[in-house]
mmCIF file of C-alpha atoms in Angstrom:
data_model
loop_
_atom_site.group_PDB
_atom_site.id
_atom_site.type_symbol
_atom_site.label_atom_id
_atom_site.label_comp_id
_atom_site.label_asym_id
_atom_site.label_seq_id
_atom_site.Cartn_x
_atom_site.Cartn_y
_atom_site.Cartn_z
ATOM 1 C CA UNK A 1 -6.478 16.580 9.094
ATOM 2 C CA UNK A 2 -9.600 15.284 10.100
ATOM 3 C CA UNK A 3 -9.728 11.761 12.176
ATOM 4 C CA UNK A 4 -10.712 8.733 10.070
ATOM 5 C CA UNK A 5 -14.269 8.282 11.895
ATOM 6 C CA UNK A 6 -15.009 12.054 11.837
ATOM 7 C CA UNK A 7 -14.322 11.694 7.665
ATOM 8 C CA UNK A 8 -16.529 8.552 7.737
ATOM 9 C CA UNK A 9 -19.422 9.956 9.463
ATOM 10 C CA UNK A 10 -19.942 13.000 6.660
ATOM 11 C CA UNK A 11 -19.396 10.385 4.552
ATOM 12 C CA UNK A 12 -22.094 8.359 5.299
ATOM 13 C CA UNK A 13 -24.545 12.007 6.189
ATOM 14 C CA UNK A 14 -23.613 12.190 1.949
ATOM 15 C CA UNK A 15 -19.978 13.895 2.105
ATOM 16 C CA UNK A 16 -18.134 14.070 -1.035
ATOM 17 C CA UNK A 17 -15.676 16.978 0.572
ATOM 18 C CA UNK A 18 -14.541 14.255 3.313
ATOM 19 C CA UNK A 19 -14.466 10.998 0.656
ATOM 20 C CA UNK A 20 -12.257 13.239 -1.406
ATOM 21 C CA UNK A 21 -10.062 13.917 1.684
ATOM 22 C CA UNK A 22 -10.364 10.333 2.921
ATOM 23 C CA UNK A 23 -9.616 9.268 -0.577
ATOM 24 C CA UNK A 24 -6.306 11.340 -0.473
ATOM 25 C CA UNK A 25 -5.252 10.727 2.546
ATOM 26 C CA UNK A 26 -4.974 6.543 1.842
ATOM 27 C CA UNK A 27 -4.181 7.138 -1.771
ATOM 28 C CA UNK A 28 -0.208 7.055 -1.686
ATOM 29 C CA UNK A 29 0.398 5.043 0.676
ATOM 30 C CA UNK A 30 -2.381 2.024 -1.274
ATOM 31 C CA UNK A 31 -1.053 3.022 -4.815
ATOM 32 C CA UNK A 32 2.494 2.295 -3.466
ATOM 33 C CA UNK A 33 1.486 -1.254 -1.845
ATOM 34 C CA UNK A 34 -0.399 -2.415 -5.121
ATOM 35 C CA UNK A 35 2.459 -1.350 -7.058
ATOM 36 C CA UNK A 36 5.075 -3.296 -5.078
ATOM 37 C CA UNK A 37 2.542 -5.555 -5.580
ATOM 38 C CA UNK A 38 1.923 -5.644 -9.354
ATOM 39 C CA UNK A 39 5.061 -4.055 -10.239
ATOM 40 C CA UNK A 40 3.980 -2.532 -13.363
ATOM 41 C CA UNK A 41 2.619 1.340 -12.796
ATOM 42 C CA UNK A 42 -0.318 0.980 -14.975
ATOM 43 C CA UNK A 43 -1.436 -1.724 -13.731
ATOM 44 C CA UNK A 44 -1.208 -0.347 -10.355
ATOM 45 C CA UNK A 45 -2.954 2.310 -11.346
ATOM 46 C CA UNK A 46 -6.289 0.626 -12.492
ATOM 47 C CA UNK A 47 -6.324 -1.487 -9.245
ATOM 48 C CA UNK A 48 -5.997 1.575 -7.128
ATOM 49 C CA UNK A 49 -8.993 3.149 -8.857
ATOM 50 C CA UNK A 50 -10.500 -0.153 -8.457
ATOM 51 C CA UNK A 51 -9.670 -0.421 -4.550
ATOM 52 C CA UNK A 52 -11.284 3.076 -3.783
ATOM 53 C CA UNK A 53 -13.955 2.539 -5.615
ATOM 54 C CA UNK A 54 -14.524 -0.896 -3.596
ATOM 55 C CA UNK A 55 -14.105 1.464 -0.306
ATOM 56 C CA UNK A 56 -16.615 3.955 -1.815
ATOM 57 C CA UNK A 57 -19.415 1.086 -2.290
ATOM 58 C CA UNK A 58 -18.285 -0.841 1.116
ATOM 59 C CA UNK A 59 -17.960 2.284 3.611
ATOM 60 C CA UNK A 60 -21.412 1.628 5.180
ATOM 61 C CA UNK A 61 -20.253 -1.628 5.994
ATOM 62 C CA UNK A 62 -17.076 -0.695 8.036
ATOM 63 C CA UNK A 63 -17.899 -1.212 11.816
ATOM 64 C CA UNK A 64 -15.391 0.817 13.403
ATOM 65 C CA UNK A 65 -13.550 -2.055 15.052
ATOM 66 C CA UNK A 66 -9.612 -2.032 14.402
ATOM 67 C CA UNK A 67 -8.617 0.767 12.099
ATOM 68 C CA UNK A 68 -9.560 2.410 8.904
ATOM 69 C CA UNK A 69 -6.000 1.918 7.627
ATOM 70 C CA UNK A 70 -6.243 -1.988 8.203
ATOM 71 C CA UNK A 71 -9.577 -2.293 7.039
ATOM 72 C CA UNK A 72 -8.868 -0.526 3.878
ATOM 73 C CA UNK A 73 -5.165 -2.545 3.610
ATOM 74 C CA UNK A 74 -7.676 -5.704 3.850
ATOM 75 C CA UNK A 75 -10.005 -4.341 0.538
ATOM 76 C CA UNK A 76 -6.167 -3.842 -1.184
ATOM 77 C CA UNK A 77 -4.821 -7.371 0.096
ATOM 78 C CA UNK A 78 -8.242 -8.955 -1.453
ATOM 79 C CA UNK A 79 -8.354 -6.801 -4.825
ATOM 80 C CA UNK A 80 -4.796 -7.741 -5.257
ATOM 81 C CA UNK A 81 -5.414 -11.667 -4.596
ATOM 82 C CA UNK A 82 -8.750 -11.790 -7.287
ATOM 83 C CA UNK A 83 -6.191 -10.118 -9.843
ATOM 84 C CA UNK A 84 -3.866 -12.807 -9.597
ATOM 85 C CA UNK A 85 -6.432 -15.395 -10.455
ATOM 86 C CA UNK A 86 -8.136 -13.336 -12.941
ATOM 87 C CA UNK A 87 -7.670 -13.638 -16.898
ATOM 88 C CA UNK A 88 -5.934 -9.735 -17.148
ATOM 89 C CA UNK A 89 -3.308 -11.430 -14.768
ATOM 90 C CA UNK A 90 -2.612 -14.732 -16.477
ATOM 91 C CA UNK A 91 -2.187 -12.867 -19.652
ATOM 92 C CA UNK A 92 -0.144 -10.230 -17.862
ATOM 93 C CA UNK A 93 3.375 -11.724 -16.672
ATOM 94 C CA UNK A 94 5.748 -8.907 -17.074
ATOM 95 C CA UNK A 95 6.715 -7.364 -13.888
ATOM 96 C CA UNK A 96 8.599 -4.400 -13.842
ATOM 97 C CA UNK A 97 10.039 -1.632 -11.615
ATOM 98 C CA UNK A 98 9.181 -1.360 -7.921
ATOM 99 C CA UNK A 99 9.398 2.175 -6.339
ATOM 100 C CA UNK A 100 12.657 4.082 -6.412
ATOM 101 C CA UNK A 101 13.352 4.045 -2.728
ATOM 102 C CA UNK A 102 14.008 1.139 -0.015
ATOM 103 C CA UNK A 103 12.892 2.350 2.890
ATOM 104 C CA UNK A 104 15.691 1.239 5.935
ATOM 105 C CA UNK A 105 14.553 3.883 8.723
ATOM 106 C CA UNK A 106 13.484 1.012 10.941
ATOM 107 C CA UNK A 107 16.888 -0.614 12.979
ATOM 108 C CA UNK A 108 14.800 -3.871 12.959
ATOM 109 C CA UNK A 109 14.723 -4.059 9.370
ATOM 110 C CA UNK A 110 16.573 -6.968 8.520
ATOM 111 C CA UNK A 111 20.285 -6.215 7.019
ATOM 112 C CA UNK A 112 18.722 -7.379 3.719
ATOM 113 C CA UNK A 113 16.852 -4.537 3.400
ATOM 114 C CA UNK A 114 19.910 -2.395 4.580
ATOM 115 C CA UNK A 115 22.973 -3.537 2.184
ATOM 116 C CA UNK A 116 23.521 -1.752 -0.801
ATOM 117 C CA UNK A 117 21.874 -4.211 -2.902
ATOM 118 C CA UNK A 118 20.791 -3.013 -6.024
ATOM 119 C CA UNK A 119 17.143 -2.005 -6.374
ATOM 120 C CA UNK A 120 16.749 -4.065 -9.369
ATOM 121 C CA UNK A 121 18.196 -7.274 -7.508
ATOM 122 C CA UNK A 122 15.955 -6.624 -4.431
ATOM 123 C CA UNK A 123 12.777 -6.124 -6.499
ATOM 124 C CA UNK A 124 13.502 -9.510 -8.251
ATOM 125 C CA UNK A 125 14.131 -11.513 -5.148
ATOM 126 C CA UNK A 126 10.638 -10.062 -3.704
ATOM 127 C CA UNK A 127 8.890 -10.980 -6.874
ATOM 128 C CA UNK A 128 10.157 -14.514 -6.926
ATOM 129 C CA UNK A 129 8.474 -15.510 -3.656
ATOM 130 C CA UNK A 130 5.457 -16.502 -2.919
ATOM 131 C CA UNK A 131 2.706 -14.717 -2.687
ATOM 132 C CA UNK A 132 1.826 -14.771 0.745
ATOM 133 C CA UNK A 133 5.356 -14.531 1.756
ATOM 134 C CA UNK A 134 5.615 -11.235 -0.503
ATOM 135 C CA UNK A 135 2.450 -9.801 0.704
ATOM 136 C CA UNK A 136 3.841 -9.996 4.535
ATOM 137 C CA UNK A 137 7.347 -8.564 3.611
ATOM 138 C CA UNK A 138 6.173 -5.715 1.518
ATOM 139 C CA UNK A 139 3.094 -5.086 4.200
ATOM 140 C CA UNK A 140 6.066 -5.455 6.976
ATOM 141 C CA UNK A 141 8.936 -3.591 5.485
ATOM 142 C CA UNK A 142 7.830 -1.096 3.002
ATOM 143 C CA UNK A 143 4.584 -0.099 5.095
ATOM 144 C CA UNK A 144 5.522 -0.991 8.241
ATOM 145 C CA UNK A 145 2.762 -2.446 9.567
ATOM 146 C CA UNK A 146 2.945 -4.547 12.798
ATOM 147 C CA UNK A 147 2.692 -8.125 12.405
ATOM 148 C CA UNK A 148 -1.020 -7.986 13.939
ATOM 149 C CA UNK A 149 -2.165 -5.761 11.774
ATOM 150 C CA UNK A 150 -1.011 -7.997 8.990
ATOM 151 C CA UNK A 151 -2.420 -10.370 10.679
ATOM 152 C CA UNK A 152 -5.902 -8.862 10.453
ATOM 153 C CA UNK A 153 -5.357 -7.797 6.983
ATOM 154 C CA UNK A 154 -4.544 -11.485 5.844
ATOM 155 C CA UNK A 155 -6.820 -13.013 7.331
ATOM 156 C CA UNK A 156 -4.375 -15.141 8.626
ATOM 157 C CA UNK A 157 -2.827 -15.913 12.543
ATOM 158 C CA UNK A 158 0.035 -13.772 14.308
ATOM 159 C CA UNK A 159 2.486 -16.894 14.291
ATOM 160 C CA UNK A 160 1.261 -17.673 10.446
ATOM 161 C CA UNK A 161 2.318 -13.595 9.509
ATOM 162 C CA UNK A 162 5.465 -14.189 11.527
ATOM 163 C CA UNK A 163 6.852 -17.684 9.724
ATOM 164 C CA UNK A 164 5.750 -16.097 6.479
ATOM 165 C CA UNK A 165 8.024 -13.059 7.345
ATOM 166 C CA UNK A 166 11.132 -15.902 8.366
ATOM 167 C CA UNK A 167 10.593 -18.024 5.004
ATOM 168 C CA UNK A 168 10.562 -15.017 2.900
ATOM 169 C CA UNK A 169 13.691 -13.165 4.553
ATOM 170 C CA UNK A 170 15.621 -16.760 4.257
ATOM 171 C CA UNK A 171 14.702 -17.033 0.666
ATOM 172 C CA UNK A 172 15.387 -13.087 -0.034
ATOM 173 C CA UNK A 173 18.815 -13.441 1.805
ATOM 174 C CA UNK A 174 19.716 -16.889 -0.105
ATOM 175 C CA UNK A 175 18.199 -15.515 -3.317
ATOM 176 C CA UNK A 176 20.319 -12.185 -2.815
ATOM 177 C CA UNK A 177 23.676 -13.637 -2.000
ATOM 178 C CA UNK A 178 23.496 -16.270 -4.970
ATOM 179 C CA UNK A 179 23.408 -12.684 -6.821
ATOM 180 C CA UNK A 180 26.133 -12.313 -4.839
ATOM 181 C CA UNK A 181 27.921 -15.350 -6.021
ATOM 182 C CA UNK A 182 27.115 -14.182 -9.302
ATOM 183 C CA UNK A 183 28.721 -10.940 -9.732
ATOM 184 C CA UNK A 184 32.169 -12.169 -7.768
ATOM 185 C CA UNK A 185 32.717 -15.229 -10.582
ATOM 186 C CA UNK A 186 31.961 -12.747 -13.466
ATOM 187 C CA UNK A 187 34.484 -10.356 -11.670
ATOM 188 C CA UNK A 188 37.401 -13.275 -11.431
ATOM 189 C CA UNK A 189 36.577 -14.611 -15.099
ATOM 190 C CA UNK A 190 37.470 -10.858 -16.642
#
């Protein structure tokens, strides 16, 4: 496959071979981020379109310093944010099913991510934090992105990423035992 800059270049000489490859090459991997995101596949959906489009109209402007992937992360991170203030989102509050898989390739992954935790349990405890704390755990551990290049996606300093990342784990481990907690008493009061 073609290198990122190579794609951009016949993109910008009028290319719609290499935006269609350039386009597929990011799509997955964006789709899955809004959708961990947004948690609801339709919604997910319509953003995605939305993001590309965005790339489509902004391409010119990308300056070739850090990478493609982060700068086009950066367009998703944004898109995402301006949903959750819009109208669509306020009148939007279910959130359903992230993807099927966790991914635990990564021996740093916290253990968290590596129990046998349900999906559904997992998904909730990521939805109930905050927002930026979220957006640097899914970024981190379902994309795994280094915490610089969340960094530079965010907008936002290395040590900033990096206490995000510590708050959310806490509240995802506290959050996920109290589920914990949960299941044992039902157990005992059968």
């Amino acid at each position: 496959m073609p290198e990122d800059q190579e794609l951009i270049e016949e993109i910008l000489q009028g290319s719609q071979a290499a935006m269609e490859v350039l386009t597929r090459k990011y799509y997955k991997s964006i789709y899955a981020f809004v959708y961990r995101k947004v948690g609801n596949k339709e919604m997910a959906y319509d953003l995605t379109q939305e993001i590309f489009i965005k790339m489509m109209q902004r391409i010119k402007s990308y300056s070739n310093k850090g990478s493609f992937k982060s700068w086009l992360y950066t367009i998703a991170v944004n898109h995402c944010r301006d949903y959750w203030k819009s109208a669509d989102y306020k009148q939007t509050t279910k959130i359903t099913e992230l993807q099927d898989s966790i991914k635990s390739t990564n021996s740093d992954v916290p253990y968290i991510f590596e129990r046998k935790e349900s999906r559904e349990q997992v998904k909730a405890a990521i939805n109930r934090l905050p927002d930026i704390q979220k957006e640097a755990v899914i970024l981190k551990y379902y994309h795994d992105m280094k915490i610089k290049e969340i960094a530079d996606i965010t907008k936002a300093n290395v040590s900033t990423v990096k206490s995000r990342l510590k708050q959310g784990l806490g509240k995802l481990a506290t959050s996920l035992e109290r589920g914990e907690g949960n299941d044992q008493k039902r157990q005992t009061n059968h």
